[in-house]
One Martini backbone bead per residue (centre of mass of N, CA, C, O) as a GRO file, in nm:
protein
  413
    1MET     BB    1  15.851   6.952   9.005
    2ILE     BB    2  15.725   7.212   8.887
    3LYS     BB    3  15.676   7.093   8.607
    4ASN     BB    4  15.482   6.867   8.701
    5LEU     BB    5  15.271   7.058   8.830
    6LYS     BB    6  15.195   7.211   8.573
    7ILE     BB    7  15.094   6.967   8.416
    8THR     BB    8  14.871   6.887   8.616
    9VAL     BB    9  14.708   7.151   8.605
   10LEU     BB   10  14.652   7.147   8.300
   11ILE     BB   11  14.493   6.883   8.301
   12ILE     BB   12  14.267   6.970   8.493
   13PHE     BB   13  14.166   7.213   8.327
   14GLY     BB   14  14.104   7.053   8.071
   15LEU     BB   15  13.894   6.859   8.194
   16SER     BB   16  13.703   7.081   8.297
   17ALA     BB   17  13.637   7.204   8.023
   18LEU     BB   18  13.515   6.949   7.903
   19PHE     BB   19  13.289   6.916   8.112
   20PHE     BB   20  13.145   7.193   8.072
   21ASN     BB   21  13.101   7.170   7.767
   22GLY     BB   22  12.931   6.915   7.784
   23CYS     BB   23  12.699   7.037   7.949
   24GLU     BB   24  12.622   7.262   7.751
   25ASP     BB   25  12.555   7.081   7.511
   26SER     BB   26  12.327   6.910   7.650
   27SER     BB   27  12.150   7.158   7.712
   28ASP     BB   28  12.114   7.265   7.420
   29GLU     BB   29  12.005   6.950   7.335
   30ALA     BB   30  11.749   6.931   7.471
   31VAL     BB   31  11.484   6.690   7.508
   32ILE     BB   32  11.160   6.651   7.498
   33PRO     BB   33  10.968   6.429   7.622
   34PHE     BB   34  10.770   6.177   7.547
   35VAL     BB   35  10.409   6.175   7.551
   36THR     BB   36  10.141   6.005   7.684
   37PHE     BB   37   9.809   6.002   7.745
   38ASP     BB   38   9.659   5.758   7.860
   39ILE     BB   39   9.355   5.704   7.889
   40THR     BB   40   9.150   5.700   8.195
   41LEU     BB   41   8.925   5.574   8.414
   42ILE     BB   42   8.763   5.690   8.714
   43ASP     BB   43   8.443   5.761   8.651
   44VAL     BB   44   8.086   5.654   8.662
   45LYS     BB   45   7.760   5.819   8.647
   46SER     BB   46   7.446   5.845   8.698
   47SER     BB   47   7.182   6.087   8.584
   48GLY     BB   48   6.938   5.886   8.574
   49ASN     BB   49   6.654   5.833   8.449
   50SER     BB   50   6.574   5.792   8.111
   51ASP     BB   51   6.303   5.967   8.137
   52LEU     BB   52   6.488   6.228   8.280
   53SER     BB   53   6.766   6.153   8.118
   54GLN     BB   54   6.980   6.338   7.861
   55PRO     BB   55   7.301   6.373   7.796
   56GLU     BB   56   7.457   6.555   7.553
   57LEU     BB   57   7.633   6.773   7.695
   58VAL     BB   58   7.963   6.867   7.841
   59ARG     BB   59   8.107   7.072   8.116
   60PHE     BB   60   8.329   7.266   8.252
   61VAL     BB   61   8.330   7.518   8.493
   62THR     BB   62   8.528   7.386   8.684
   63SER     BB   63   8.737   7.171   8.853
   64SER     BB   64   8.462   7.114   9.061
   65GLU     BB   65   8.257   7.172   8.809
   66GLY     BB   66   7.972   7.056   8.630
   67VAL     BB   67   7.781   7.040   8.307
   68MET     BB   68   7.461   6.944   8.175
   69VAL     BB   69   7.251   6.879   7.902
   70ASN     BB   70   6.895   6.815   7.935
   71SER     BB   71   6.657   6.694   7.703
   72LYS     BB   72   6.421   6.592   7.895
   73THR     BB   73   6.413   6.875   8.096
   74ASN     BB   74   6.544   7.137   7.999
   75SER     BB   75   6.838   7.133   8.150
   76LEU     BB   76   7.083   7.226   8.391
   77ASP     BB   77   7.316   6.990   8.525
   78PHE     BB   78   7.489   6.963   8.817
   79PHE     BB   79   7.833   6.873   8.932
   80GLY     BB   80   8.081   6.712   9.102
   81ILE     BB   81   8.452   6.738   9.127
   82SER     BB   82   8.722   6.513   9.151
   83GLY     BB   83   9.009   6.315   9.139
   84THR     BB   84   8.799   6.045   9.208
   85GLY     BB   85   8.508   6.190   9.128
   86LEU     BB   86   8.147   6.202   9.135
   87THR     BB   87   7.868   6.443   9.204
   88MET     BB   88   7.543   6.429   9.173
   89GLY     BB   89   7.296   6.677   9.192
   90THR     BB   90   7.376   6.991   9.294
   91ASN     BB   91   7.215   7.126   9.041
   92SER     BB   92   6.942   7.326   8.873
   93ILE     BB   93   6.828   7.451   8.541
   94THR     BB   94   6.556   7.575   8.386
   95LEU     BB   95   6.495   7.682   8.064
   96THR     BB   96   6.223   7.522   7.965
   97ASP     BB   97   5.851   7.431   7.903
   98GLY     BB   98   5.827   7.352   7.622
   99ALA     BB   99   5.667   7.110   7.439
  100ASP     BB  100   5.887   7.139   7.172
  101SER     BB  101   6.137   7.135   7.341
  102GLU     BB  102   6.516   7.118   7.310
  103ALA     BB  103   6.797   7.068   7.491
  104SER     BB  104   7.141   7.037   7.322
  105SER     BB  105   7.334   7.290   7.399
  106ILE     BB  106   7.677   7.387   7.513
  107ASP     BB  107   7.871   7.649   7.690
  108VAL     BB  108   8.191   7.756   7.827
  109SER     BB  109   8.385   7.981   7.923
  110VAL     BB  110   8.720   8.021   7.970
  111ASP     BB  111   8.661   8.191   8.255
  112ASN     BB  112   8.390   8.057   8.390
  113SER     BB  113   8.129   8.283   8.369
  114VAL     BB  114   7.979   8.148   8.112
  115ILE     BB  115   7.661   8.020   7.997
  116ALA     BB  116   7.552   7.847   7.701
  117ALA     BB  117   7.218   7.780   7.557
  118ALA     BB  118   7.040   7.564   7.334
  119VAL     BB  119   6.705   7.574   7.182
  120THR     BB  120   6.467   7.374   7.038
  121ASN     BB  121   6.126   7.413   6.853
  122GLY     BB  122   6.155   7.270   6.611
  123ALA     BB  123   6.132   7.293   6.263
  124CYS     BB  124   5.902   7.559   6.266
  125SER     BB  125   6.072   7.698   6.501
  126LYS     BB  126   6.244   7.906   6.673
  127GLY     BB  127   6.506   7.934   6.862
  128GLU     BB  128   6.705   7.944   7.175
  129LEU     BB  129   6.886   8.165   7.397
  130TYR     BB  130   7.087   8.108   7.690
  131LEU     BB  131   7.211   8.289   7.979
  132ILE     BB  132   7.463   8.216   8.237
  133ASP     BB  133   7.568   8.266   8.548
  134ALA     BB  134   7.806   8.061   8.690
  135THR     BB  135   7.783   8.162   8.989
  136SER     BB  136   7.465   8.247   9.041
  137LYS     BB  137   7.264   8.110   8.819
  138THR     BB  138   7.163   8.324   8.629
  139LYS     BB  139   6.902   8.380   8.398
  140TYR     BB  140   6.898   8.459   8.042
  141GLY     BB  141   6.615   8.519   7.858
  142PRO     BB  142   6.528   8.475   7.551
  143TYR     BB  143   6.700   8.436   7.237
  144GLU     BB  144   6.681   8.454   6.907
  145LEU     BB  145   6.691   8.214   6.654
  146GLY     BB  146   6.700   7.978   6.450
  147TYR     BB  147   6.654   7.676   6.303
  148ASN     BB  148   6.763   7.428   6.475
  149PRO     BB  149   6.975   7.436   6.695
  150ASP     BB  150   7.316   7.270   6.745
  151ALA     BB  151   7.540   7.499   6.826
  152VAL     BB  152   7.773   7.649   7.072
  153ASP     BB  153   7.981   7.956   7.116
  154ILE     BB  154   8.244   8.119   7.299
  155ALA     BB  155   8.441   8.364   7.314
  156VAL     BB  156   8.743   8.432   7.467
  157ASP     BB  157   8.633   8.749   7.536
  158ASN     BB  158   8.308   8.753   7.572
  159GLN     BB  159   8.155   8.900   7.320
  160TYR     BB  160   8.063   8.629   7.176
  161VAL     BB  161   7.784   8.441   7.036
  162VAL     BB  162   7.755   8.127   6.858
  163VAL     BB  163   7.501   7.987   6.633
  164VAL     BB  164   7.399   7.690   6.481
  165ASN     BB  165   7.142   7.634   6.225
  166GLU     BB  166   7.023   7.359   6.067
  167PHE     BB  167   6.760   7.314   5.929
  168ASP     BB  168   6.586   7.048   5.881
  169TYR     BB  169   6.450   6.965   5.587
  170GLU     BB  170   6.299   6.697   5.639
  171ASP     BB  171   6.142   6.801   5.885
  172GLY     BB  172   6.011   7.039   5.734
  173LEU     BB  173   5.863   6.865   5.527
  174ASP     BB  174   5.693   6.707   5.735
  175GLY     BB  175   5.580   6.997   5.865
  176GLY     BB  176   5.530   7.212   5.621
  177CYS     BB  177   5.825   7.414   5.643
  178ASP     BB  178   6.053   7.415   5.404
  179SER     BB  179   6.013   7.748   5.313
  180ILE     BB  180   6.098   7.943   5.573
  181GLY     BB  181   6.417   7.868   5.532
  182TYR     BB  182   6.752   7.839   5.660
  183PRO     BB  183   7.035   7.784   5.726
  184SER     BB  184   7.234   7.920   6.011
  185VAL     BB  185   7.388   8.214   6.178
  186SER     BB  186   7.416   8.329   6.513
  187ILE     BB  187   7.494   8.662   6.641
  188TYR     BB  188   7.610   8.763   6.967
  189ASP     BB  189   7.633   9.043   7.182
  190ILE     BB  190   7.769   9.035   7.539
  191SER     BB  191   7.934   9.298   7.646
  192SER     BB  192   7.671   9.436   7.813
  193GLY     BB  193   7.552   9.169   7.902
  194LEU     BB  194   7.335   8.903   7.956
  195GLY     BB  195   7.070   9.105   7.955
  196SER     BB  196   7.206   9.263   7.667
  197ALA     BB  197   7.177   9.108   7.418
  198THR     BB  198   7.279   9.133   7.067
  199LEU     BB  199   7.197   9.118   6.740
  200VAL     BB  200   7.404   9.114   6.466
  201LYS     BB  201   7.342   8.830   6.303
  202ASN     BB  202   7.175   8.636   6.042
  203ILE     BB  203   7.324   8.380   5.855
  204PRO     BB  204   7.267   8.249   5.566
  205ILE     BB  205   7.264   7.911   5.415
  206THR     BB  206   7.213   7.868   5.059
  207HIS     BB  207   7.374   7.646   4.967
  208MET     BB  208   7.428   7.368   4.741
  209VAL     BB  209   7.491   7.002   4.715
  210GLU     BB  210   7.344   6.798   4.521
  211GLY     BB  211   7.059   6.913   4.650
  212VAL     BB  212   7.197   6.996   4.933
  213PHE     BB  213   7.200   7.120   5.230
  214ALA     BB  214   7.411   7.311   5.454
  215GLU     BB  215   7.429   7.164   5.755
  216PRO     BB  216   7.500   7.271   6.062
  217GLU     BB  217   7.675   7.139   6.361
  218GLY     BB  218   7.950   7.282   6.419
  219VAL     BB  219   8.134   7.522   6.643
  220LYS     BB  220   8.425   7.761   6.620
  221ILE     BB  221   8.602   7.997   6.785
  222ALA     BB  222   8.882   8.129   6.750
  223PRO     BB  223   9.150   8.254   6.934
  224ASP     BB  224   9.120   8.547   6.787
  225GLY     BB  225   8.792   8.613   6.803
  226LYS     BB  226   8.699   8.611   6.473
  227THR     BB  227   8.701   8.321   6.365
  228VAL     BB  228   8.451   8.117   6.212
  229PHE     BB  229   8.389   7.771   6.248
  230MET     BB  230   8.223   7.509   6.047
  231THR     BB  231   8.014   7.244   6.003
  232LEU     BB  232   7.897   7.079   5.693
  233GLN     BB  233   7.758   6.788   5.673
  234GLU     BB  234   7.592   6.717   5.406
  235THR     BB  235   7.851   6.854   5.227
  236SER     BB  236   8.135   6.822   5.335
  237GLU     BB  237   8.221   7.096   5.517
  238ILE     BB  238   8.385   7.407   5.563
  239GLY     BB  239   8.308   7.704   5.734
  240TRP     BB  240   8.370   8.074   5.714
  241PHE     BB  241   8.420   8.383   5.921
  242ASP     BB  242   8.410   8.723   6.009
  243ILE     BB  243   8.279   8.861   6.297
  244THR     BB  244   8.353   9.175   6.224
  245ASN     BB  245   8.249   9.085   5.905
  246PRO     BB  246   7.970   8.977   5.825
  247PRO     BB  247   7.797   8.818   5.603
  248ASP     BB  248   7.499   8.774   5.432
  249THR     BB  249   7.638   8.511   5.330
  250LEU     BB  250   7.784   8.223   5.298
  251VAL     BB  251   8.108   8.173   5.134
  252ASP     BB  252   8.326   8.029   5.292
  253ARG     BB  253   8.464   7.712   5.170
  254MET     BB  254   8.543   7.354   5.226
  255ALA     BB  255   8.607   7.055   5.081
  256PHE     BB  256   8.617   6.732   5.133
  257SER     BB  257   8.783   6.458   5.010
  258SER     BB  258   8.584   6.318   5.196
  259ARG     BB  259   8.251   6.280   5.114
  260ASP     BB  260   8.186   6.098   5.393
  261HIS     BB  261   8.251   6.265   5.643
  262GLN     BB  262   8.038   6.432   5.780
  263PRO     BB  263   8.068   6.646   6.010
  264ASP     BB  264   8.049   6.749   6.341
  265GLY     BB  265   8.278   6.815   6.511
  266ILE     BB  266   8.491   7.103   6.626
  267TRP     BB  267   8.844   7.224   6.623
  268VAL     BB  268   9.088   7.463   6.748
  269ASN     BB  269   9.390   7.539   6.793
  270ASP     BB  270   9.583   7.760   6.972
  271ALA     BB  271   9.766   7.841   6.710
  272GLN     BB  272   9.594   7.839   6.450
  273THR     BB  273   9.683   7.571   6.234
  274LEU     BB  274   9.435   7.372   6.310
  275ILE     BB  275   9.179   7.126   6.231
  276CYS     BB  276   8.923   6.927   6.385
  277THR     BB  277   8.718   6.645   6.279
  278ALA     BB  278   8.409   6.454   6.303
  279GLY     BB  279   8.337   6.167   6.118
  280GLU     BB  280   8.030   6.030   6.122
  281ILE     BB  281   8.047   5.847   5.858
  282ASP     BB  282   8.368   5.766   5.793
  283GLY     BB  283   8.536   5.737   6.068
  284GLN     BB  284   8.706   6.016   6.088
  285ILE     BB  285   8.978   6.224   6.142
  286GLY     BB  286   9.009   6.552   6.073
  287ILE     BB  287   9.313   6.717   5.937
  288THR     BB  288   9.337   7.072   5.904
  289LEU     BB  289   9.514   7.310   5.753
  290LEU     BB  290   9.599   7.667   5.795
  291ASP     BB  291   9.752   7.712   5.468
  292GLY     BB  292   9.605   7.920   5.328
  293SER     BB  293   9.470   8.189   5.228
  294GLY     BB  294   9.444   8.360   5.514
  295ASN     BB  295   9.432   8.090   5.685
  296ALA     BB  296   9.297   7.873   5.533
  297PRO     BB  297   9.169   7.590   5.460
  298MET     BB  298   9.344   7.288   5.308
  299THR     BB  299   9.518   7.070   5.419
  300GLN     BB  300   9.460   6.709   5.424
  301TYR     BB  301   9.388   6.476   5.689
  302TYR     BB  302   9.367   6.129   5.825
  303ALA     BB  303   9.209   5.928   6.080
  304ASN     BB  304   9.158   5.582   6.081
  305LEU     BB  305   8.980   5.410   6.308
  306ALA     BB  306   8.957   5.113   6.187
  307SER     BB  307   9.280   5.066   6.218
  308ASP     BB  308   9.274   5.090   6.571
  309LEU     BB  309   9.051   4.953   6.701
  310PRO     BB  310   8.940   4.746   6.917
  311ALA     BB  311   8.797   4.434   6.871
  312GLU     BB  312   8.611   4.437   7.146
  313TRP     BB  313   8.463   4.649   7.023
  314ASP     BB  314   8.156   4.814   6.917
  315TRP     BB  315   8.200   4.788   6.565
  316ASP     BB  316   8.201   4.913   6.217
  317ASP     BB  317   8.342   4.899   5.879
  318ILE     BB  318   8.129   5.148   5.819
  319ASN     BB  319   7.907   5.360   5.754
  320LYS     BB  320   7.816   5.459   6.065
  321GLY     BB  321   8.000   5.241   6.262
  322ILE     BB  322   8.120   5.473   6.481
  323GLU     BB  323   8.059   5.780   6.535
  324PRO     BB  324   8.179   6.057   6.563
  325GLU     BB  325   8.148   6.357   6.751
  326GLU     BB  326   8.308   6.499   6.949
  327ILE     BB  327   8.590   6.738   6.956
  328LEU     BB  328   8.946   6.777   7.047
  329ILE     BB  329   9.234   6.977   7.149
  330VAL     BB  330   9.564   6.894   7.288
  331ASP     BB  331   9.822   7.074   7.445
  332LYS     BB  332  10.156   6.925   7.522
  333ASP     BB  333  10.387   7.108   7.504
  334GLU     BB  334  10.511   6.971   7.192
  335GLN     BB  335  10.223   6.840   7.179
  336THR     BB  336   9.946   6.678   6.992
  337PHE     BB  337   9.594   6.615   7.054
  338ALA     BB  338   9.320   6.400   6.967
  339MET     BB  339   8.964   6.391   7.060
  340THR     BB  340   8.691   6.137   7.064
  341THR     BB  341   8.373   6.037   7.039
  342LEU     BB  342   8.201   5.705   7.028
  343GLN     BB  343   7.893   5.596   6.982
  344ASP     BB  344   7.906   5.288   6.908
  345ALA     BB  345   8.152   5.208   7.116
  346GLY     BB  346   8.147   5.367   7.389
  347ALA     BB  347   8.387   5.593   7.346
  348VAL     BB  348   8.730   5.712   7.377
  349VAL     BB  349   8.982   5.880   7.176
  350VAL     BB  350   9.346   5.903   7.106
  351TYR     BB  351   9.563   6.124   6.920
  352GLU     BB  352   9.874   6.178   6.775
  353ILE     BB  353   9.930   6.513   6.588
  354THR     BB  354  10.204   6.661   6.549
  355ASP     BB  355  10.194   6.495   6.281
  356PRO     BB  356   9.942   6.531   6.064
  357ALA     BB  357  10.039   6.310   5.844
  358ASN     BB  358  10.094   6.112   6.126
  359PRO     BB  359   9.878   5.967   6.291
  360VAL     BB  360   9.858   5.835   6.635
  361TYR     BB  361   9.763   5.597   6.830
  362ASP     BB  362   9.719   5.602   7.185
  363SER     BB  363   9.410   5.581   7.313
  364GLY     BB  364   9.139   5.420   7.513
  365ALA     BB  365   8.785   5.428   7.641
  366ILE     BB  366   8.533   5.321   7.818
  367THR     BB  367   8.227   5.522   7.923
  368GLU     BB  368   8.022   5.350   8.027
  369LEU     BB  369   7.845   5.230   8.287
  370ASN     BB  370   7.887   4.958   8.126
  371ASN     BB  371   8.134   4.725   8.050
  372TYR     BB  372   8.086   4.523   7.777
  373THR     BB  373   8.379   4.384   7.749
  374LEU     BB  374   8.322   4.194   8.018
  375GLU     BB  375   8.114   4.057   7.824
  376GLU     BB  376   7.976   3.812   7.661
  377GLY     BB  377   7.841   3.969   7.389
  378GLY     BB  378   7.864   4.259   7.431
  379VAL     BB  379   7.697   4.581   7.405
  380SER     BB  380   7.648   4.891   7.310
  381SER     BB  381   7.445   5.176   7.498
  382GLY     BB  382   7.545   5.487   7.559
  383GLU     BB  383   7.615   5.707   7.350
  384PRO     BB  384   7.847   5.910   7.319
  385GLU     BB  385   7.920   6.278   7.295
  386GLY     BB  386   8.019   6.451   7.508
  387LEU     BB  387   8.317   6.682   7.543
  388HIS     BB  388   8.587   6.753   7.788
  389TYR     BB  389   8.868   6.972   7.892
  390LYS     BB  390   9.079   6.987   8.209
  391ASP     BB  391   9.376   6.958   8.345
  392GLY     BB  392   9.372   6.630   8.250
  393PHE     BB  393   9.063   6.622   8.231
  394ILE     BB  394   8.760   6.425   8.148
  395LEU     BB  395   8.441   6.460   7.985
  396VAL     BB  396   8.146   6.240   7.945
  397ALA     BB  397   7.843   6.197   7.754
  398ASN     BB  398   7.586   5.959   7.804
  399THR     BB  399   7.276   5.947   7.654
  400LYS     BB  400   7.154   5.630   7.720
  401ASP     BB  401   7.202   5.522   8.007
  402PRO     BB  402   7.261   5.757   8.179
  403SER     BB  403   7.588   5.944   8.180
  404ILE     BB  404   7.899   6.025   8.354
  405ALA     BB  405   8.244   6.073   8.271
  406LEU     BB  406   8.573   6.030   8.423
  407LEU     BB  407   8.896   6.132   8.314
  408LYS     BB  408   9.256   6.079   8.235
  409ALA     BB  409   9.577   6.171   8.214
  410SER     BB  410   9.903   6.087   8.274
  411TRP     BB  411   9.986   6.383   8.410
  412VAL     BB  412   9.815   6.362   8.678
  413ASP     BB  413  10.010   6.159   8.850
   0.00000   0.00000   0.00000
């Protein structure tokens, strides 16, 4: 009897040990579930009559407030955001009333405290930078920029604002001022306050490729707060420099293997291991690893949009037949997504790029005021450009509708 009891107890303890060891093993080998972005439209609202409204870029100010830069009225137009929709026209700030001025670029600081906006004054006059306190809506400036500023970015620590100045040579030639300057990068230190911004340097971009100036289009200050990356569209390059030791002229640059890439938007991931670019001409998302000497851009991959876009969307598999514009990178758990607006298709698309060498199409959505795919023979007319992400929500600016769209990722539900 006692012998049988001992055997029974030993069996129970043995089975218990196996059970607990099995639990520990499965815990140690736990796999984070695969997540799809599955972008879906929540709301799209008109931003006004097309004679008075043309939203170029759009940003979240907070989770409940957004702002668009309106190139028709040279203003920053604010709107409300909820989980279910948009409320347009909540506030507005006029940047300038210059006859030849056009407000075209905007950025909001990571801590939601500062708004920076760039204004161009035509091909032959220098542009202007305006800084706005995001809470009080107080405007400061203007601060002088280079010719034809095209994009602006605020460093993560709010010390610097960087603006790339395109200096469109063809426009300058038409205006008789083609010899007055070069494309350039303007660096402002704003650490002493928005009303006391100081110019650190204006860096000329003097090199040419096959007789063409390297006109900068997009700019992004990396998460380290030091490295500035920019797209050089006409020459199909990425340029970069150290903001704490800016060069007299731009030196560091990498040519894209796709010579027709001609990128517009640019983004750096949080880990600062890769860059994504929106190839306006070749219709591809460029995925470039920062695996060169000193973490410089080197290894290149591409996501070819024409291989994946829905047939019912309005686009052509030719150069400039898709036109990716702004781009951004979203990190979710152990996965990485790239997202870009498509001007010709009137849409936004998402790719899963956790393995940069093998980008996978995830999802897409029409962002225009009217979904042309629901009409027989419908054509795109919204021309989306601006794009921003915050906490699972996405904003898109449709320049020609004109309108603002609010979308969401799958993990919002």
